[in-house]
Short mmCIF file of N, CA and C in Angstrom, two decimals:
data_model
loop_
_atom_site.label_atom_id
_atom_site.label_comp_id
_atom_site.label_asym_id
_atom_site.label_seq_id
_atom_site.Cartn_x
_atom_site.Cartn_y
_atom_site.Cartn_z
N MET A 48 7.20 -3.38 -16.79
CA MET A 48 6.02 -2.69 -16.31
C MET A 48 5.96 -1.31 -16.94
N THR A 49 4.78 -0.90 -17.32
CA THR A 49 4.57 0.42 -17.88
C THR A 49 4.26 1.39 -16.76
N VAL A 50 4.94 2.52 -16.76
CA VAL A 50 4.65 3.55 -15.77
C VAL A 50 3.82 4.62 -16.45
N VAL A 51 2.58 4.77 -16.02
CA VAL A 51 1.68 5.76 -16.59
C VAL A 51 1.52 6.89 -15.58
N PHE A 52 1.88 8.08 -15.99
CA PHE A 52 1.62 9.25 -15.17
C PHE A 52 0.35 9.88 -15.72
N ASN A 53 -0.78 9.41 -15.21
CA ASN A 53 -2.09 9.84 -15.68
C ASN A 53 -2.42 11.18 -15.03
N VAL A 54 -2.05 12.25 -15.70
CA VAL A 54 -2.10 13.57 -15.09
C VAL A 54 -2.70 14.59 -16.04
N SER A 55 -3.17 15.71 -15.49
CA SER A 55 -3.76 16.79 -16.28
C SER A 55 -3.15 18.14 -15.88
N TYR A 56 -3.34 19.15 -16.69
CA TYR A 56 -2.77 20.47 -16.49
C TYR A 56 -3.47 21.22 -15.37
N PHE A 57 -2.72 21.87 -14.46
CA PHE A 57 -3.35 22.68 -13.44
C PHE A 57 -2.46 23.81 -12.94
N SER A 58 -3.07 24.75 -12.21
CA SER A 58 -2.38 25.92 -11.68
C SER A 58 -2.61 26.01 -10.18
N VAL A 59 -1.59 26.31 -9.43
CA VAL A 59 -1.72 26.45 -7.99
C VAL A 59 -1.55 27.93 -7.65
N TYR A 60 -2.43 28.44 -6.82
CA TYR A 60 -2.38 29.84 -6.42
C TYR A 60 -2.15 29.95 -4.92
N GLY A 61 -1.40 30.96 -4.53
CA GLY A 61 -1.11 31.21 -3.12
C GLY A 61 -2.31 31.80 -2.41
N HIS A 62 -2.14 32.09 -1.13
CA HIS A 62 -3.23 32.60 -0.31
C HIS A 62 -3.77 33.94 -0.80
N ARG A 63 -2.96 34.74 -1.47
CA ARG A 63 -3.42 36.04 -1.97
C ARG A 63 -3.86 35.97 -3.42
N GLY A 64 -3.91 34.78 -3.99
CA GLY A 64 -4.33 34.63 -5.37
C GLY A 64 -3.20 34.76 -6.37
N ASP A 65 -1.96 34.91 -5.89
CA ASP A 65 -0.81 34.99 -6.78
C ASP A 65 -0.45 33.59 -7.27
N ARG A 66 -0.04 33.50 -8.53
CA ARG A 66 0.42 32.23 -9.06
C ARG A 66 1.74 31.88 -8.38
N VAL A 67 1.88 30.64 -7.99
CA VAL A 67 3.10 30.21 -7.30
C VAL A 67 3.73 29.05 -8.07
N THR A 68 4.99 28.78 -7.77
CA THR A 68 5.70 27.69 -8.42
C THR A 68 5.78 26.49 -7.48
N MET A 69 6.20 25.37 -8.05
CA MET A 69 6.33 24.14 -7.26
C MET A 69 7.22 24.35 -6.06
N THR A 70 8.31 25.09 -6.22
CA THR A 70 9.25 25.24 -5.12
C THR A 70 8.72 26.18 -4.04
N GLU A 71 7.63 26.91 -4.31
CA GLU A 71 7.02 27.77 -3.29
C GLU A 71 5.97 27.02 -2.49
N MET A 72 5.61 25.83 -2.92
CA MET A 72 4.58 25.06 -2.24
C MET A 72 5.24 24.12 -1.22
N SER A 73 4.52 23.84 -0.14
CA SER A 73 5.03 22.85 0.82
C SER A 73 4.38 21.50 0.52
N TRP A 74 5.22 20.48 0.53
CA TRP A 74 4.82 19.12 0.16
C TRP A 74 5.00 18.17 1.35
N LEU A 75 4.12 17.18 1.42
CA LEU A 75 4.32 16.04 2.32
C LEU A 75 4.11 14.79 1.49
N LEU A 76 5.12 13.94 1.47
CA LEU A 76 5.02 12.64 0.82
C LEU A 76 4.96 11.59 1.93
N ILE A 77 3.93 10.76 1.90
CA ILE A 77 3.80 9.67 2.87
C ILE A 77 3.82 8.37 2.08
N GLY A 78 4.90 7.61 2.25
CA GLY A 78 5.01 6.30 1.62
C GLY A 78 4.77 5.24 2.67
N TYR A 79 3.86 4.32 2.38
CA TYR A 79 3.51 3.35 3.41
C TYR A 79 3.40 1.94 2.84
N GLY A 80 3.51 0.97 3.75
CA GLY A 80 3.47 -0.44 3.41
C GLY A 80 4.48 -1.20 4.25
N SER A 81 4.43 -2.51 4.20
CA SER A 81 5.30 -3.36 5.00
C SER A 81 6.60 -3.68 4.28
N LEU A 82 7.72 -3.33 4.89
CA LEU A 82 9.03 -3.67 4.32
C LEU A 82 9.30 -5.16 4.38
N LEU A 83 8.53 -5.90 5.16
CA LEU A 83 8.73 -7.34 5.29
C LEU A 83 7.84 -8.15 4.36
N ARG A 84 7.09 -7.47 3.47
CA ARG A 84 6.21 -8.15 2.51
C ARG A 84 6.59 -7.76 1.08
N ARG A 85 7.87 -7.82 0.80
CA ARG A 85 8.44 -7.58 -0.52
C ARG A 85 7.91 -6.29 -1.17
N ASP A 86 7.14 -6.40 -2.28
CA ASP A 86 6.70 -5.21 -3.03
C ASP A 86 5.82 -4.27 -2.22
N ASP A 87 5.20 -4.77 -1.16
CA ASP A 87 4.36 -3.92 -0.33
C ASP A 87 5.17 -2.77 0.29
N GLY A 88 6.47 -2.92 0.40
CA GLY A 88 7.33 -1.90 1.00
C GLY A 88 7.77 -0.79 0.05
N VAL A 89 7.32 -0.79 -1.21
CA VAL A 89 7.79 0.20 -2.17
C VAL A 89 7.47 1.63 -1.73
N GLY A 90 6.32 1.85 -1.12
CA GLY A 90 5.96 3.20 -0.66
C GLY A 90 6.95 3.72 0.36
N GLN A 91 7.28 2.88 1.34
CA GLN A 91 8.26 3.28 2.36
C GLN A 91 9.64 3.54 1.74
N ARG A 92 10.03 2.70 0.80
CA ARG A 92 11.35 2.86 0.17
C ARG A 92 11.43 4.19 -0.60
N ILE A 93 10.36 4.52 -1.32
CA ILE A 93 10.34 5.79 -2.04
C ILE A 93 10.39 6.95 -1.06
N ALA A 94 9.61 6.89 0.01
CA ALA A 94 9.60 7.97 1.00
C ALA A 94 10.98 8.14 1.65
N ALA A 95 11.65 7.05 1.94
CA ALA A 95 12.98 7.13 2.54
C ALA A 95 13.97 7.79 1.59
N GLU A 96 13.90 7.43 0.31
CA GLU A 96 14.79 8.02 -0.70
C GLU A 96 14.54 9.52 -0.82
N VAL A 97 13.27 9.92 -0.90
CA VAL A 97 12.93 11.34 -1.03
C VAL A 97 13.40 12.10 0.22
N ALA A 98 13.26 11.51 1.39
CA ALA A 98 13.73 12.15 2.62
C ALA A 98 15.24 12.41 2.56
N ASP A 99 15.99 11.48 1.97
CA ASP A 99 17.44 11.63 1.85
C ASP A 99 17.83 12.80 0.95
N TRP A 100 16.94 13.23 0.05
CA TRP A 100 17.25 14.36 -0.84
C TRP A 100 17.31 15.68 -0.08
N GLU A 101 16.63 15.76 1.06
CA GLU A 101 16.61 16.98 1.88
C GLU A 101 16.26 18.22 1.07
N LEU A 102 15.19 18.14 0.30
CA LEU A 102 14.76 19.27 -0.52
C LEU A 102 13.98 20.27 0.31
N PRO A 103 14.21 21.57 0.08
CA PRO A 103 13.43 22.57 0.81
C PRO A 103 11.96 22.48 0.45
N GLY A 104 11.10 22.58 1.45
CA GLY A 104 9.66 22.55 1.23
C GLY A 104 9.08 21.17 1.04
N VAL A 105 9.92 20.13 1.15
CA VAL A 105 9.45 18.75 0.95
C VAL A 105 9.76 17.95 2.21
N ARG A 106 8.73 17.40 2.81
CA ARG A 106 8.90 16.50 3.95
C ARG A 106 8.42 15.13 3.49
N SER A 107 9.18 14.11 3.80
CA SER A 107 8.85 12.76 3.36
C SER A 107 8.89 11.81 4.55
N LEU A 108 7.79 11.06 4.72
CA LEU A 108 7.66 10.17 5.87
C LEU A 108 7.41 8.72 5.44
N PRO A 109 8.38 7.84 5.65
CA PRO A 109 8.12 6.42 5.42
C PRO A 109 7.38 5.85 6.63
N ARG A 110 6.28 5.12 6.38
CA ARG A 110 5.48 4.57 7.47
C ARG A 110 5.01 3.16 7.13
N HIS A 111 4.88 2.35 8.17
CA HIS A 111 4.35 0.99 8.00
C HIS A 111 2.88 1.05 7.61
N GLN A 112 2.14 1.97 8.21
CA GLN A 112 0.72 2.15 7.90
C GLN A 112 0.32 3.58 8.22
N LEU A 113 -0.83 3.97 7.72
CA LEU A 113 -1.34 5.31 7.98
C LEU A 113 -1.93 5.36 9.39
N MET A 114 -1.55 6.40 10.13
CA MET A 114 -1.98 6.53 11.51
C MET A 114 -2.62 7.91 11.72
N PRO A 115 -3.51 8.03 12.70
CA PRO A 115 -4.16 9.32 12.96
C PRO A 115 -3.18 10.46 13.23
N GLU A 116 -2.03 10.15 13.78
CA GLU A 116 -1.04 11.17 14.11
C GLU A 116 -0.55 11.94 12.88
N LEU A 117 -0.73 11.38 11.68
CA LEU A 117 -0.28 12.04 10.46
C LEU A 117 -1.17 13.23 10.09
N ALA A 118 -2.35 13.33 10.67
CA ALA A 118 -3.27 14.42 10.36
C ALA A 118 -2.63 15.79 10.64
N GLU A 119 -1.90 15.90 11.72
CA GLU A 119 -1.26 17.18 12.06
C GLU A 119 -0.25 17.58 10.98
N SER A 120 0.54 16.64 10.51
CA SER A 120 1.51 16.95 9.46
C SER A 120 0.82 17.34 8.16
N LEU A 121 -0.29 16.69 7.83
CA LEU A 121 -1.04 17.02 6.62
C LEU A 121 -1.64 18.42 6.70
N ALA A 122 -2.05 18.83 7.87
CA ALA A 122 -2.66 20.16 8.03
C ALA A 122 -1.65 21.29 7.80
N ASP A 123 -0.37 20.97 7.86
CA ASP A 123 0.67 21.99 7.74
C ASP A 123 1.22 22.17 6.33
N VAL A 124 0.69 21.46 5.33
CA VAL A 124 1.25 21.53 3.97
C VAL A 124 0.20 21.92 2.94
N ASP A 125 0.69 22.33 1.77
CA ASP A 125 -0.19 22.70 0.66
C ASP A 125 -0.59 21.50 -0.20
N LEU A 126 0.37 20.58 -0.40
CA LEU A 126 0.17 19.45 -1.30
C LEU A 126 0.67 18.17 -0.63
N ALA A 127 -0.03 17.06 -0.88
CA ALA A 127 0.39 15.78 -0.29
C ALA A 127 0.35 14.68 -1.35
N LEU A 128 1.31 13.80 -1.25
CA LEU A 128 1.36 12.60 -2.09
C LEU A 128 1.42 11.40 -1.17
N PHE A 129 0.56 10.43 -1.43
CA PHE A 129 0.60 9.15 -0.75
C PHE A 129 1.15 8.15 -1.76
N VAL A 130 2.05 7.28 -1.32
CA VAL A 130 2.63 6.27 -2.22
C VAL A 130 2.44 4.91 -1.58
N ASP A 131 1.85 3.99 -2.36
CA ASP A 131 1.56 2.66 -1.83
C ASP A 131 1.64 1.63 -2.96
N ALA A 132 1.85 0.38 -2.57
CA ALA A 132 1.78 -0.72 -3.52
C ALA A 132 0.32 -1.05 -3.77
N SER A 133 0.06 -1.59 -4.95
CA SER A 133 -1.30 -1.96 -5.32
C SER A 133 -1.34 -3.43 -5.68
N LEU A 134 -2.45 -4.08 -5.34
CA LEU A 134 -2.66 -5.48 -5.71
C LEU A 134 -3.24 -5.59 -7.11
N GLU A 135 -3.72 -4.48 -7.66
CA GLU A 135 -4.42 -4.49 -8.94
C GLU A 135 -3.67 -3.69 -9.99
N GLY A 136 -3.93 -4.03 -11.24
CA GLY A 136 -3.40 -3.26 -12.36
C GLY A 136 -2.00 -3.67 -12.74
N ASN A 137 -1.53 -3.07 -13.84
CA ASN A 137 -0.16 -3.30 -14.29
C ASN A 137 0.52 -1.99 -14.67
N GLU A 138 -0.06 -0.87 -14.23
CA GLU A 138 0.50 0.45 -14.50
C GLU A 138 0.55 1.26 -13.21
N VAL A 139 1.58 2.08 -13.10
CA VAL A 139 1.64 3.03 -11.98
C VAL A 139 0.60 4.10 -12.25
N ARG A 140 -0.23 4.38 -11.26
CA ARG A 140 -1.31 5.36 -11.41
C ARG A 140 -1.13 6.50 -10.41
N ILE A 141 -1.45 7.70 -10.86
CA ILE A 141 -1.48 8.86 -9.99
C ILE A 141 -2.89 9.41 -10.07
N GLU A 142 -3.59 9.34 -8.94
CA GLU A 142 -4.98 9.73 -8.93
C GLU A 142 -5.24 10.76 -7.84
N PRO A 143 -6.09 11.75 -8.14
CA PRO A 143 -6.42 12.76 -7.12
C PRO A 143 -7.24 12.12 -6.00
N LEU A 144 -7.07 12.64 -4.81
CA LEU A 144 -7.80 12.16 -3.64
C LEU A 144 -8.69 13.28 -3.12
N SER A 145 -9.75 12.91 -2.47
CA SER A 145 -10.57 13.88 -1.77
C SER A 145 -10.77 13.37 -0.35
N ALA A 146 -11.03 14.30 0.56
CA ALA A 146 -11.23 13.95 1.96
C ALA A 146 -12.59 13.28 2.13
N ASP A 147 -12.63 12.19 2.90
CA ASP A 147 -13.91 11.59 3.25
C ASP A 147 -14.72 12.60 4.04
N SER A 148 -16.01 12.68 3.77
CA SER A 148 -16.85 13.66 4.45
C SER A 148 -17.34 13.17 5.82
N GLU A 149 -17.33 11.88 6.05
CA GLU A 149 -17.75 11.33 7.35
C GLU A 149 -16.55 11.21 8.27
N PRO A 150 -16.70 11.64 9.54
CA PRO A 150 -15.58 11.48 10.48
C PRO A 150 -15.20 10.01 10.60
N THR A 151 -13.90 9.77 10.64
CA THR A 151 -13.37 8.41 10.72
C THR A 151 -13.26 7.98 12.17
N VAL A 152 -13.59 6.73 12.44
CA VAL A 152 -13.36 6.19 13.77
C VAL A 152 -11.86 6.15 14.00
N MET A 153 -11.44 6.65 15.14
CA MET A 153 -10.01 6.64 15.44
C MET A 153 -9.54 5.19 15.51
N GLY A 154 -8.64 4.84 14.62
CA GLY A 154 -8.16 3.47 14.59
C GLY A 154 -6.77 3.42 14.00
N HIS A 155 -6.29 2.22 13.80
CA HIS A 155 -4.93 2.04 13.30
C HIS A 155 -4.90 1.62 11.85
N HIS A 156 -6.03 1.62 11.16
CA HIS A 156 -6.02 1.33 9.73
C HIS A 156 -6.86 2.39 9.02
N LEU A 157 -6.19 3.29 8.35
CA LEU A 157 -6.85 4.38 7.65
C LEU A 157 -6.52 4.32 6.17
N THR A 158 -7.37 4.87 5.34
CA THR A 158 -7.07 5.07 3.93
C THR A 158 -6.58 6.50 3.77
N PRO A 159 -5.93 6.83 2.66
CA PRO A 159 -5.54 8.23 2.46
C PRO A 159 -6.74 9.19 2.54
N SER A 160 -7.88 8.81 1.95
CA SER A 160 -9.05 9.69 1.98
C SER A 160 -9.62 9.85 3.39
N SER A 161 -9.61 8.78 4.18
CA SER A 161 -10.10 8.91 5.55
C SER A 161 -9.15 9.74 6.40
N LEU A 162 -7.85 9.63 6.14
CA LEU A 162 -6.87 10.46 6.85
C LEU A 162 -7.03 11.93 6.47
N LEU A 163 -7.28 12.20 5.19
CA LEU A 163 -7.54 13.59 4.77
C LEU A 163 -8.83 14.11 5.41
N GLY A 164 -9.85 13.26 5.50
CA GLY A 164 -11.09 13.66 6.16
C GLY A 164 -10.87 13.97 7.62
N MET A 165 -10.06 13.16 8.29
CA MET A 165 -9.74 13.40 9.69
C MET A 165 -8.99 14.73 9.83
N THR A 166 -8.07 14.98 8.89
CA THR A 166 -7.32 16.24 8.90
C THR A 166 -8.28 17.43 8.77
N GLN A 167 -9.20 17.34 7.83
CA GLN A 167 -10.19 18.40 7.63
C GLN A 167 -11.04 18.60 8.88
N TRP A 168 -11.47 17.52 9.47
CA TRP A 168 -12.33 17.57 10.65
C TRP A 168 -11.60 18.17 11.85
N LEU A 169 -10.34 17.76 12.06
CA LEU A 169 -9.59 18.23 13.23
C LEU A 169 -9.02 19.64 13.06
N TYR A 170 -8.56 19.97 11.85
CA TYR A 170 -7.82 21.22 11.65
C TYR A 170 -8.52 22.20 10.71
N GLU A 171 -9.68 21.82 10.21
CA GLU A 171 -10.47 22.65 9.30
C GLU A 171 -9.71 23.06 8.04
N ARG A 172 -8.82 22.20 7.62
CA ARG A 172 -8.09 22.36 6.36
C ARG A 172 -7.40 21.05 6.04
N CYS A 173 -7.20 20.80 4.75
CA CYS A 173 -6.37 19.67 4.35
C CYS A 173 -5.80 20.00 2.97
N PRO A 174 -4.66 19.42 2.65
CA PRO A 174 -3.99 19.75 1.39
C PRO A 174 -4.67 19.09 0.19
N GLN A 175 -4.36 19.63 -1.01
CA GLN A 175 -4.66 18.88 -2.22
C GLN A 175 -3.80 17.62 -2.14
N ALA A 176 -4.34 16.49 -2.58
CA ALA A 176 -3.59 15.25 -2.41
C ALA A 176 -3.81 14.30 -3.58
N TRP A 177 -2.81 13.44 -3.78
CA TRP A 177 -2.84 12.43 -4.83
C TRP A 177 -2.31 11.12 -4.25
N LEU A 178 -2.75 10.03 -4.85
CA LEU A 178 -2.25 8.70 -4.50
C LEU A 178 -1.48 8.15 -5.68
N ILE A 179 -0.24 7.76 -5.44
CA ILE A 179 0.56 7.06 -6.44
C ILE A 179 0.49 5.58 -6.07
N SER A 180 -0.11 4.79 -6.96
CA SER A 180 -0.27 3.34 -6.73
C SER A 180 0.67 2.60 -7.66
N ILE A 181 1.52 1.78 -7.08
CA ILE A 181 2.50 1.00 -7.85
C ILE A 181 2.10 -0.47 -7.75
N PRO A 182 1.72 -1.09 -8.88
CA PRO A 182 1.28 -2.49 -8.81
C PRO A 182 2.44 -3.42 -8.45
N GLY A 183 2.19 -4.25 -7.46
CA GLY A 183 3.21 -5.19 -7.01
C GLY A 183 3.03 -6.56 -7.63
N GLN A 184 4.09 -7.33 -7.58
CA GLN A 184 4.09 -8.70 -8.10
C GLN A 184 4.25 -9.71 -6.98
N GLU A 185 5.08 -9.37 -5.99
CA GLU A 185 5.45 -10.30 -4.91
C GLU A 185 5.08 -9.68 -3.57
N PHE A 186 4.15 -10.34 -2.84
CA PHE A 186 3.73 -9.83 -1.54
C PHE A 186 3.98 -10.82 -0.41
N GLY A 187 4.76 -11.87 -0.70
CA GLY A 187 5.10 -12.84 0.33
C GLY A 187 6.15 -12.29 1.27
N LEU A 188 6.49 -13.05 2.29
CA LEU A 188 7.51 -12.62 3.24
C LEU A 188 8.85 -12.46 2.53
N GLY A 189 9.53 -11.38 2.84
CA GLY A 189 10.82 -11.09 2.25
C GLY A 189 11.05 -9.59 2.24
N GLU A 190 12.29 -9.20 1.95
CA GLU A 190 12.62 -7.78 2.04
C GLU A 190 12.91 -7.10 0.72
N GLY A 191 13.18 -7.81 -0.34
CA GLY A 191 13.53 -7.19 -1.61
C GLY A 191 12.30 -6.92 -2.47
N LEU A 192 12.48 -6.03 -3.45
CA LEU A 192 11.42 -5.72 -4.40
C LEU A 192 11.58 -6.59 -5.64
N SER A 193 10.47 -6.89 -6.31
CA SER A 193 10.54 -7.59 -7.59
C SER A 193 11.20 -6.66 -8.61
N GLU A 194 11.70 -7.23 -9.68
CA GLU A 194 12.40 -6.45 -10.71
C GLU A 194 11.49 -5.36 -11.30
N SER A 195 10.25 -5.70 -11.60
CA SER A 195 9.35 -4.71 -12.21
C SER A 195 9.03 -3.57 -11.25
N VAL A 196 8.89 -3.85 -9.97
CA VAL A 196 8.60 -2.80 -9.00
C VAL A 196 9.85 -1.95 -8.77
N GLU A 197 11.01 -2.55 -8.80
CA GLU A 197 12.27 -1.80 -8.70
C GLU A 197 12.38 -0.80 -9.85
N GLU A 198 12.05 -1.23 -11.07
CA GLU A 198 12.06 -0.34 -12.24
C GLU A 198 11.06 0.80 -12.08
N ALA A 199 9.85 0.45 -11.65
CA ALA A 199 8.81 1.46 -11.46
C ALA A 199 9.23 2.47 -10.40
N MET A 200 9.85 1.99 -9.32
CA MET A 200 10.31 2.87 -8.25
C MET A 200 11.32 3.88 -8.79
N THR A 201 12.25 3.44 -9.61
CA THR A 201 13.25 4.33 -10.20
C THR A 201 12.58 5.42 -11.03
N GLN A 202 11.60 5.04 -11.83
CA GLN A 202 10.91 6.02 -12.68
C GLN A 202 10.06 6.98 -11.87
N VAL A 203 9.40 6.49 -10.83
CA VAL A 203 8.60 7.36 -9.96
C VAL A 203 9.52 8.34 -9.24
N LEU A 204 10.64 7.88 -8.74
CA LEU A 204 11.58 8.78 -8.06
C LEU A 204 12.08 9.88 -9.00
N GLN A 205 12.36 9.52 -10.24
CA GLN A 205 12.80 10.51 -11.22
C GLN A 205 11.71 11.56 -11.43
N GLN A 206 10.47 11.14 -11.57
CA GLN A 206 9.36 12.08 -11.77
C GLN A 206 9.16 12.96 -10.53
N LEU A 207 9.25 12.36 -9.35
CA LEU A 207 9.09 13.14 -8.12
C LEU A 207 10.15 14.23 -8.00
N ARG A 208 11.40 13.88 -8.31
CA ARG A 208 12.47 14.88 -8.23
C ARG A 208 12.17 16.05 -9.17
N GLU A 209 11.69 15.74 -10.38
CA GLU A 209 11.35 16.81 -11.33
C GLU A 209 10.24 17.69 -10.78
N TRP A 210 9.19 17.08 -10.20
CA TRP A 210 8.09 17.87 -9.66
C TRP A 210 8.54 18.75 -8.50
N PHE A 211 9.29 18.16 -7.57
CA PHE A 211 9.67 18.90 -6.36
C PHE A 211 10.66 20.02 -6.63
N THR A 212 11.40 19.94 -7.72
CA THR A 212 12.41 20.97 -7.99
C THR A 212 12.02 21.88 -9.15
N ALA A 213 10.85 21.70 -9.72
CA ALA A 213 10.42 22.50 -10.88
C ALA A 213 10.18 23.95 -10.48
N ALA A 214 10.66 24.85 -11.31
CA ALA A 214 10.41 26.27 -11.10
C ALA A 214 9.20 26.73 -11.89
N ASN A 215 8.61 25.82 -12.69
CA ASN A 215 7.46 26.17 -13.51
C ASN A 215 6.20 26.26 -12.67
N PRO A 216 5.32 27.22 -12.97
CA PRO A 216 4.05 27.27 -12.27
C PRO A 216 3.18 26.08 -12.69
N LEU A 217 2.27 25.72 -11.81
CA LEU A 217 1.32 24.66 -12.09
C LEU A 217 -0.06 25.28 -12.28
N VAL A 218 -0.96 24.54 -12.88
CA VAL A 218 -2.32 25.03 -13.10
C VAL A 218 -3.31 23.95 -12.67
N LEU A 219 -4.43 24.32 -12.04
CA LEU A 219 -5.42 23.37 -11.55
C LEU A 219 -6.55 23.17 -12.54
N ASP A 220 -6.73 21.93 -12.98
CA ASP A 220 -7.87 21.55 -13.80
C ASP A 220 -8.94 21.05 -12.83
N VAL A 221 -9.97 21.85 -12.62
CA VAL A 221 -10.96 21.51 -11.61
C VAL A 221 -11.76 20.26 -11.97
N HIS A 222 -11.70 19.82 -13.20
CA HIS A 222 -12.43 18.63 -13.60
C HIS A 222 -11.74 17.35 -13.18
N SER A 223 -10.40 17.34 -13.18
CA SER A 223 -9.72 16.11 -12.82
C SER A 223 -8.86 16.25 -11.57
N GLY A 224 -8.33 17.43 -11.29
CA GLY A 224 -7.50 17.62 -10.12
C GLY A 224 -6.21 16.83 -10.16
N SER A 225 -5.76 16.39 -11.32
CA SER A 225 -4.55 15.60 -11.42
C SER A 225 -3.33 16.49 -11.58
N LEU A 226 -2.17 15.90 -11.43
CA LEU A 226 -0.93 16.66 -11.38
C LEU A 226 -0.14 16.56 -12.68
N LEU A 227 0.31 17.72 -13.21
CA LEU A 227 1.11 17.74 -14.42
C LEU A 227 1.91 19.03 -14.49
N LEU A 228 3.12 18.93 -14.94
CA LEU A 228 3.94 20.12 -15.18
C LEU A 228 3.67 20.65 -16.57
N PRO A 229 3.80 21.98 -16.79
CA PRO A 229 3.55 22.54 -18.10
C PRO A 229 4.36 21.90 -19.22
N SER A 230 5.52 21.36 -18.95
CA SER A 230 6.32 20.73 -19.99
C SER A 230 5.70 19.42 -20.46
N ASP A 231 4.70 18.92 -19.75
CA ASP A 231 4.06 17.65 -20.07
C ASP A 231 2.63 17.85 -20.58
N LEU A 232 2.39 18.90 -21.35
CA LEU A 232 1.02 19.23 -21.72
C LEU A 232 0.43 18.33 -22.80
N ASN A 233 1.13 17.31 -23.18
CA ASN A 233 0.57 16.33 -24.11
C ASN A 233 -0.44 15.47 -23.36
N PRO A 234 -1.25 14.71 -24.08
CA PRO A 234 -2.18 13.80 -23.38
C PRO A 234 -1.41 12.86 -22.46
N PRO A 235 -2.08 12.26 -21.45
CA PRO A 235 -1.39 11.33 -20.56
C PRO A 235 -0.57 10.34 -21.38
N HIS A 236 0.59 10.02 -20.85
CA HIS A 236 1.52 9.20 -21.61
C HIS A 236 2.10 8.09 -20.76
N SER A 237 2.74 7.16 -21.41
CA SER A 237 3.40 6.07 -20.74
C SER A 237 4.91 6.24 -20.88
N VAL A 238 5.63 5.80 -19.87
CA VAL A 238 7.07 5.77 -19.89
C VAL A 238 7.46 4.29 -19.81
N GLU A 239 8.12 3.81 -20.84
CA GLU A 239 8.46 2.38 -20.83
C GLU A 239 9.94 2.18 -20.65
#
């Protein structure tokens, strides 16, 4: 499987307009999916691994599904990453998210955008956010990951560790809102 980090250059500024670094930002990673449906559990597995790192400024929550209760946690951070398995594609994608503008009916099945919209509606703020989608191969009953998803998970975890521990400042490209470190200023690339 090809892992594509489809990202663009950006800068993040603090509340006073000062340029800040990755380690000065607060992060929330929410990995979700069913651990009992093979590749569908990759989001939870990544979130559990990141939680074990115990990095300052990074909170990681493995969840079976997105719930309204997560809105409070999202309101408390600067940046959020959602990680989920995908039924489509053959590349890992990182895409910017925006909050839904319509209030969401309180329920037990939310999308990342509807959860961000709920956060904005309830707390009058929500973080910049991205969705990491990892294409799955096996979604039947079972607990293990397919070989290709296991490989993709390893590469995503490596990239996440680099982002969360980078001392380099980031810059915001208002046209795409995608995530990239200054060391990756080449066009979007694939990691094979």
